Amino acid sequence: MRVLLIDPPRSTKALGLGEDKLGLLYMAAILREKNIDVRVYDAHIENNPFKDLKSLLKKYKPTIVGISIYTPTRFDAFKAAKLVKHADKETLVVAGGPHVSSAPRDTLENIKEIDIIVVGEGERVFLEICNSVAEKKSFEGIKSIALRKEGDILINARCEPIKNLDSLPFPARDLLRKYKHKEKSKYHFNMQMPDREIIKLSSTCIITARGCPFNCLFCAVPELWGRNVRLRSPENVISEIKHLKEAFDVDSFQIVDDTFNISRKRVFDICSVILKERLKVKWHCHMRVDNVDREMLVIMKEAGCFITYIGIESGSQKILDQVIGKKITLDKVRKVIGWCDELGIKRSCNFIYSLPGETREDVAQTIALMKELGGKQPFGPTMILPGSRIEKIAKEKGIMPKDFSWSRISPYKYYDPTSNSFLPIFVENLTWNEILDIFYKHITWQSTMRTKNYIFRILYRLLQIRSFTEAKLIFYNYFNFLRVFFRNLKKQKRKGAKTFKK
């Protein structure tokens, strides 16, 4: 048996990204422990086109292909599945990842090239699929999968999550060329921070916990990992950090937990061991402000944390409390930002708008807070993701069609025109033109690197039109983009950037 695990190529080139896909690497490690021939093809990291995938399929002739599917890149993943079946229709195509975990029925109803979907945590489930293929057994009894049966879609009950994360082997990073050959230039990518400094960020990822106890409006993480948080022991995390240094000369990484500081004690335990062992590493992480104090930030800084990403989302306390369910206060936001600046920890704060019930005054408060915090903070309209609370609200209010399919280009017309992802935008109180006006005005406030990235994506996107329906949506949005963008450029020349007014 030969297994190929794929993070698919991109139709639209991405600038500056390329983090490790830990889901694929964990599964590869599990399979390798069972002496299964497995390869990992991360086309995003290697910047490989679809033609290279065709060549690999022809040479390797896999028995099973596993494809990681995220909502922003779902159409590229569907294209990869079609390539697999075109190469050999007998190859079993198994899809996993956040998107299909949240929309298994929609995917199987519309993407005939996908045979099985792994719903949620994938390592042990995928191994069970491989064993069933080897033993020529039926898949129907495997928990946490969705598949077709006699013209219907069968979605099996979820299996119990892996309770002891320390029992998992470290991700099989050596199956990626950049680690196997220690191509250190691919260990990092450039990113322009809110203060306009361009820094190198590590593409090497470590996950120290799974699950999120919170229920933010826009997030679908619980669909993948669940609401119960499972933690790796500090000793296991430190062992992986040492392994990265010894095996691959990696001295910087990003912790990709949804919330690294979910446990105060655990943050102190991990940081204390890093200091005790004198590991001399640099890292960055995501955290929530409600679980932070100055003492925590001090030991994080001493242990090598130099950047933290904070989801603030809104400058309106009403929106944070009544709409998002964020459970943070703006007073605490200001304290944490002050501590980060005092200690020299760079911070990037994420903001969104066009939320349910959000007024123009709420948006004005968000922009005012962004200006107060300084720099060029990430800011964009609220995207709807499958499985999120906001998707349910959008359908209940008739904003999204109830029969909306994530697997087709829908006639729903409110999409980010600079993106190839066709992620729908929530449109309620603000008009579409107002949403675009804020968005494109913010592009002119963004960092130079971000602005160039947007322009590049817009131009490249014109070459990727796949259907008449898609063409109509793109040109409708680009008309608005050009109108707003050039109008704001003219205003900037005369008066400089203006804040959004109600």
XYZ file of C-alpha atoms in Angstrom:
502
model
C 0.000 0.000 0.000
C 1.176 3.487 -0.869
C -0.338 6.589 0.733
C 0.080 10.142 -0.536
C -0.956 13.025 1.722
C -1.555 16.303 -0.107
C -1.811 19.964 0.710
C -2.905 20.992 -2.791
C -1.339 23.531 -5.145
C -2.884 26.995 -5.339
C -4.582 28.454 -8.394
C -3.757 31.922 -7.114
C -0.247 32.428 -5.852
C 0.085 33.347 -2.191
C 2.705 35.803 -1.040
C 4.678 35.232 2.132
C 2.793 32.235 3.539
C 3.618 28.555 3.859
C 3.218 27.197 7.394
C 3.617 23.471 8.020
C 0.389 21.478 7.702
C 0.607 19.626 10.973
C -2.475 17.492 10.333
C -0.793 15.797 7.362
C 2.527 15.437 9.179
C 0.943 13.868 12.263
C -0.946 11.380 10.087
C 2.221 10.542 8.181
C 4.013 9.845 11.461
C 1.211 7.521 12.616
C 1.245 5.608 9.303
C 5.004 5.308 9.281
C 4.931 3.772 12.757
C 2.777 1.014 11.215
C 5.279 0.525 8.361
C 2.963 2.007 5.735
C 4.691 3.587 2.733
C 3.680 7.264 2.986
C 4.693 10.507 1.287
C 3.682 14.102 1.986
C 3.232 16.551 -0.873
C 2.915 20.099 0.450
C 2.599 22.029 -2.785
C 2.090 25.300 -0.941
C 5.430 25.178 0.848
C 7.303 24.043 -2.237
C 5.340 26.406 -4.502
C 4.643 23.521 -6.891
C 1.970 23.766 -9.608
C -0.697 21.208 -10.446
C 1.456 19.744 -13.229
C 3.972 18.571 -10.617
C 1.170 16.814 -8.767
C 0.199 15.057 -11.995
C 3.760 13.874 -12.420
C 3.972 12.607 -8.838
C 0.699 10.680 -9.171
C 1.982 9.004 -12.313
C 5.296 7.980 -10.722
C 4.200 7.069 -7.193
C 0.858 5.423 -8.067
C -0.702 5.792 -4.598
C -3.336 3.405 -3.300
C -4.865 6.102 -1.098
C -4.634 9.881 -1.379
C -5.484 12.042 1.618
C -6.237 15.705 0.879
C -6.261 18.459 3.489
C -9.094 20.907 2.767
C -9.464 24.394 4.204
C -12.409 26.578 3.223
C -10.331 29.331 1.542
C -8.582 26.761 -0.684
C -11.417 24.254 -1.122
C -11.715 24.676 -4.895
C -8.024 23.942 -5.365
C -8.467 20.834 -3.209
C -11.432 19.728 -5.311
C -9.291 20.193 -8.422
C -6.576 18.035 -6.850
C -9.144 15.294 -6.145
C -10.170 15.346 -9.799
C -6.535 15.025 -10.865
C -6.148 11.972 -8.629
C -9.172 10.239 -10.126
C -8.109 11.195 -13.641
C -4.717 9.562 -13.007
C -6.323 6.389 -11.637
C -10.023 6.107 -10.894
C -9.333 3.186 -8.509
C -7.341 5.393 -6.125
C -9.245 5.990 -2.889
C -9.570 9.734 -2.207
C -10.004 10.665 1.453
C -10.580 14.289 2.439
C -10.042 15.794 5.875
C -9.500 19.138 7.510
C -11.599 22.036 8.813
C -13.759 22.562 5.731
C -15.016 19.045 5.132
C -15.393 18.445 8.879
C -17.901 21.306 8.885
C -19.567 20.497 5.539
C -19.290 16.737 4.902
C -22.720 16.251 3.321
C -22.411 19.232 0.987
C -18.966 18.048 -0.135
C -19.975 14.459 -0.887
C -23.149 15.547 -2.670
C -21.234 17.785 -5.053
C -17.670 16.462 -5.353
C -17.948 12.955 -6.758
C -14.162 12.470 -6.833
C -14.003 12.412 -3.013
C -14.821 8.949 -1.661
C -14.582 9.368 2.107
C -14.439 12.322 4.502
C -12.731 12.211 7.882
C -14.784 14.368 10.236
C -12.708 15.990 12.971
C -9.478 14.586 14.387
C -7.893 12.438 11.721
C -4.854 10.448 12.814
C -6.421 7.246 14.129
C -9.423 7.405 11.818
C -7.230 7.609 8.730
C -5.140 4.693 9.976
C -8.334 2.655 10.364
C -9.267 3.493 6.760
C -5.843 2.303 5.596
C -6.208 -0.920 7.565
C -9.645 -1.523 6.039
C -8.180 -1.117 2.551
C -5.354 -3.533 3.338
C -7.748 -6.094 4.800
C -10.442 -5.445 2.168
C -13.023 -4.610 4.825
C -16.028 -2.306 4.654
C -15.629 1.310 5.809
C -19.161 1.571 7.165
C -18.292 0.759 10.765
C -15.537 3.367 11.055
C -16.499 6.251 13.326
C -15.906 9.913 12.402
C -16.240 9.408 8.654
C -18.798 10.336 6.006
C -19.258 8.309 2.836
C -21.794 7.390 0.189
C -24.003 4.317 0.549
C -26.564 3.241 -2.028
C -27.131 6.781 -3.247
C -27.330 8.308 0.242
C -24.784 10.101 2.412
C -23.836 8.223 5.574
C -22.317 10.339 8.358
C -21.123 8.138 11.197
C -21.012 9.095 14.863
C -17.868 10.783 16.111
C -15.206 8.728 17.795
C -13.730 9.741 21.126
C -10.985 12.367 20.749
C -7.403 11.426 21.521
C -7.154 12.135 25.229
C -3.407 11.669 25.658
C -1.792 13.910 23.043
C 1.631 12.888 24.364
C 0.959 9.441 22.862
C 1.225 10.871 19.347
C 4.597 10.760 17.577
C 6.131 14.064 16.557
C 5.055 15.258 13.095
C 7.010 13.577 10.265
C 8.685 16.784 9.148
C 11.544 14.894 7.516
C 9.112 13.951 4.722
C 9.176 17.599 3.616
C 12.116 18.529 1.416
C 12.903 21.735 3.281
C 13.568 19.808 6.493
C 15.127 16.735 4.905
C 17.743 18.872 3.176
C 17.761 21.625 5.821
C 16.799 24.332 3.331
C 16.843 27.054 5.965
C 15.757 29.762 3.551
C 12.355 28.038 3.550
C 12.119 27.988 7.330
C 10.914 31.585 7.330
C 8.812 34.083 5.418
C 8.736 37.871 5.540
C 5.856 39.689 7.183
C 5.306 43.392 7.679
C 4.104 44.089 11.193
C 1.625 46.818 12.210
C 4.567 49.113 13.032
C 5.755 48.637 9.398
C 8.887 46.701 10.349
C 9.482 43.740 8.039
C 10.512 40.707 10.053
C 11.150 37.036 9.414
C 8.486 34.726 10.802
C 8.992 31.002 11.170
C 6.954 28.605 9.045
C 7.725 25.791 11.511
C 4.669 25.084 13.645
C 4.097 23.417 16.989
C 0.663 22.700 18.416
C 0.571 22.193 22.180
C -3.196 21.849 22.679
C -6.365 20.891 20.823
C -9.850 22.249 21.368
C -11.306 25.619 22.280
C -13.802 26.237 25.113
C -15.020 29.503 23.634
C -17.797 29.974 21.110
C -16.951 33.051 19.070
C -19.532 33.962 16.447
C -17.303 33.588 13.393
C -15.255 30.542 14.390
C -15.715 26.886 13.431
C -12.778 25.425 15.418
C -15.082 23.387 17.718
C -16.256 21.481 14.618
C -12.713 20.170 14.181
C -11.239 19.806 17.678
C -14.293 20.087 19.946
C -14.967 22.363 22.932
C -12.963 20.362 25.478
C -9.324 21.412 25.591
C -6.696 18.674 25.613
C -3.165 19.664 26.555
C 0.209 18.157 25.795
C 2.459 17.989 28.834
C 5.140 20.687 29.097
C 7.780 17.922 28.989
C 6.432 16.602 25.685
C 6.389 20.095 24.175
C 9.961 20.749 25.265
C 11.052 17.398 23.795
C 9.657 18.451 20.427
C 11.439 21.818 20.605
C 14.716 19.988 21.309
C 14.004 17.576 18.456
C 13.516 20.506 16.064
C 16.839 22.019 17.081
C 18.794 18.768 16.948
C 17.282 17.219 13.814
C 16.645 20.253 11.618
C 18.581 23.209 13.134
C 15.277 24.994 13.807
C 15.615 27.715 16.422
C 12.357 29.583 15.838
C 8.766 28.418 15.524
C 5.165 29.451 15.880
C 2.788 27.937 18.401
C -0.451 27.458 16.505
C -2.787 26.707 19.410
C -6.002 28.673 19.074
C -5.181 30.105 22.504
C -1.708 29.401 23.881
C -2.487 30.962 27.276
C -5.563 28.810 27.919
C -3.828 27.757 31.172
C -1.701 30.257 33.066
C 0.182 27.541 34.959
C 1.040 25.704 31.771
C 2.450 28.837 30.111
C 4.720 29.311 33.121
C 5.705 25.623 33.137
C 6.692 25.614 29.441
C 8.522 28.934 29.611
C 10.341 27.953 32.817
C 11.728 24.784 31.233
C 12.824 26.684 28.092
C 14.773 29.039 30.374
C 16.138 26.251 32.564
C 17.331 24.271 29.546
C 18.765 27.443 27.931
C 17.206 26.515 24.600
C 17.672 29.945 23.002
C 14.625 29.865 20.748
C 12.339 32.535 19.306
C 8.615 31.954 18.935
C 5.266 33.609 18.443
C 1.749 32.643 19.458
C -1.948 33.520 19.626
C -3.464 34.518 22.934
C -6.534 36.021 24.594
C -6.304 39.186 26.683
C -8.598 37.967 29.463
C -6.083 35.296 30.545
C -3.004 37.548 30.464
C -1.168 39.452 33.158
C 2.119 41.323 33.068
C 4.010 38.561 34.912
C 3.002 36.069 32.217
C 4.217 38.342 29.439
C 7.526 38.864 31.239
C 8.355 35.144 31.374
C 7.090 34.628 27.799
C 9.457 37.379 26.626
C 12.369 35.875 28.567
C 11.637 32.452 27.053
C 11.803 33.782 23.482
C 8.318 35.053 22.617
C 8.725 38.093 20.412
C 5.306 38.389 18.730
C 1.789 37.744 19.908
C -1.396 37.764 17.870
C -4.495 38.976 19.645
C -8.046 38.732 18.351
C -9.775 41.880 19.582
C -12.318 41.948 16.720
C -14.245 45.101 17.669
C -13.841 48.445 19.399
C -17.468 48.339 20.552
C -17.984 46.696 23.939
C -21.617 46.116 22.973
C -20.579 44.073 19.919
C -18.000 42.118 21.918
C -20.546 41.214 24.606
C -23.837 40.848 22.749
C -22.814 39.701 19.266
C -19.422 37.990 19.185
C -19.493 36.564 22.686
C -15.802 37.371 23.056
C -15.829 37.723 26.863
C -13.133 40.387 26.930
C -13.184 44.047 27.935
C -11.641 46.956 26.088
C -10.028 48.152 29.322
C -8.137 44.835 29.537
C -7.207 45.141 25.849
C -5.551 48.488 26.514
C -3.674 47.103 29.543
C -2.317 44.096 27.629
C -1.262 46.200 24.641
C 0.505 48.588 27.032
C 2.360 45.693 28.675
C 3.423 44.269 25.298
C 4.773 47.639 24.181
C 6.539 48.171 27.506
C 8.222 44.740 27.344
C 9.108 44.925 23.645
C 6.790 42.146 22.490
C 5.458 42.934 19.051
C 1.693 42.564 18.752
C -0.697 42.243 15.883
C -4.349 42.765 16.722
C -7.075 41.465 14.465
C -10.294 43.428 13.846
C -13.442 42.681 11.846
C -16.629 44.522 10.935
C -19.987 43.950 9.149
C -21.166 41.852 12.090
C -24.811 41.064 12.901
C -26.533 44.101 14.359
C -23.416 46.249 13.945
C -24.094 49.936 13.338
C -21.975 52.599 11.701
C -21.198 53.963 15.155
C -19.871 50.534 16.199
C -17.567 50.496 13.170
C -16.420 54.022 14.000
C -15.508 52.847 17.519
C -13.484 49.966 16.061
C -11.529 52.248 13.752
C -10.962 54.684 16.641
C -9.512 51.874 18.783
C -7.275 50.744 15.932
C -5.907 54.257 15.604
C -5.443 54.466 19.372
C -3.386 51.256 19.373
C -1.296 52.571 16.479
C 0.195 50.944 13.425
C -1.563 49.137 10.598
C -3.753 46.524 12.237
C -5.349 43.680 10.205
C -8.972 44.647 9.501
C -11.588 43.151 7.216
C -15.262 42.280 6.742
C -16.710 39.291 8.556
C -16.297 36.103 6.551
C -18.831 33.317 6.910
C -17.351 29.871 7.532
C -19.205 26.535 7.423
C -20.162 25.289 10.850
C -19.868 28.700 12.511
C -22.650 30.426 14.430
C -22.646 33.247 11.914
C -23.455 30.810 9.102
C -26.586 29.754 10.973
C -27.554 33.393 11.589
C -27.009 34.276 7.927
C -29.319 31.466 6.807
C -31.952 32.205 9.445
C -32.084 35.852 8.382
C -32.167 35.023 4.684
C -28.802 36.691 4.049
C -27.423 33.427 2.674
C -29.654 31.045 0.701
C -30.608 28.042 2.837
C -29.490 25.780 -0.012
C -26.102 27.544 -0.285
C -23.412 25.105 -1.388
C -19.783 25.482 -0.374
C -18.808 23.195 -3.229
C -20.062 25.369 -6.081
C -19.699 28.999 -7.131
C -22.954 30.283 -5.700
C -24.995 33.207 -7.057
C -24.475 34.795 -3.614
C -22.711 37.983 -4.690
C -21.014 39.276 -1.545
C -17.470 37.953 -1.746
C -14.037 39.445 -1.179
C -13.073 40.332 -4.768
C -9.344 40.253 -3.997
C -9.476 36.583 -3.057
C -9.759 33.300 -4.933
C -11.453 31.673 -1.932
C -15.056 32.773 -2.553
C -15.660 33.181 1.160
C -19.053 34.854 1.610
C -19.180 38.109 3.554
C -21.907 38.831 6.096
C -24.003 41.776 4.870
C -26.785 43.166 7.051
C -26.930 46.739 8.430
C -24.073 48.125 6.345
C -24.666 48.235 2.612
C -22.324 46.329 0.310
C -20.888 49.575 -1.005
C -20.211 50.751 2.549
C -18.480 47.479 3.367
C -16.293 47.788 0.273
C -15.622 51.431 1.020
C -14.254 50.570 4.476
C -12.335 47.570 3.176
C -10.602 49.309 0.288
C -9.983 52.431 2.279
C -8.236 50.249 4.819
C -6.057 48.776 2.076
C -4.604 52.243 1.607
C -3.930 52.360 5.368
C -2.355 48.916 5.329
C 1.339 48.149 5.259
C 3.077 48.490 1.906
C 3.552 44.712 1.707
C -0.145 44.050 2.327
C -1.198 46.650 -0.234
C 1.065 45.106 -2.894
C -0.295 41.669 -1.983
C -3.873 42.820 -2.550
C -3.049 44.410 -5.898
C -1.132 41.308 -7.004
C -4.049 39.054 -6.054
C -6.547 41.212 -7.929
C -4.533 41.160 -11.152
C -3.718 37.452 -10.864
C -7.337 36.635 -10.050
C -8.470 37.891 -13.467
C -6.518 35.035 -15.056
C -8.281 32.400 -12.944
C -11.912 32.771 -14.066
C -13.466 29.314 -14.347
C -17.098 29.923 -15.323
C -19.574 32.536 -16.541
C -21.160 32.729 -13.070
C -17.753 33.320 -11.543
C -16.948 35.973 -14.150
C -20.122 37.899 -13.317
C -19.326 37.883 -9.608
C -15.725 38.945 -10.151
C -16.475 41.807 -12.486
C -19.344 43.016 -10.300
C -16.979 43.198 -7.326
C -14.086 44.641 -9.306
C -16.269 47.445 -10.576
C -16.972 48.387 -6.952
C -13.338 47.892 -6.019
C -12.064 50.245 -8.722
C -14.702 52.836 -7.931
C -13.918 52.871 -4.211
C -10.165 52.404 -4.517
C -9.511 55.237 -6.954
C -11.945 57.544 -5.209
C -10.086 57.037 -1.942
C -6.710 57.525 -3.610
C -7.884 60.889 -4.898
C -9.129 61.835 -1.444
C -5.817 60.827 0.077
C -3.913 63.047 -2.273
C -6.095 65.996 -1.297
C -6.693 65.464 2.379
C -4.960 62.267 3.474
C -6.655 59.180 4.830
C -10.018 59.826 6.488
C -11.793 57.836 9.165
C -15.113 56.214 8.434
C -18.030 58.477 9.232
C -21.560 57.438 9.889
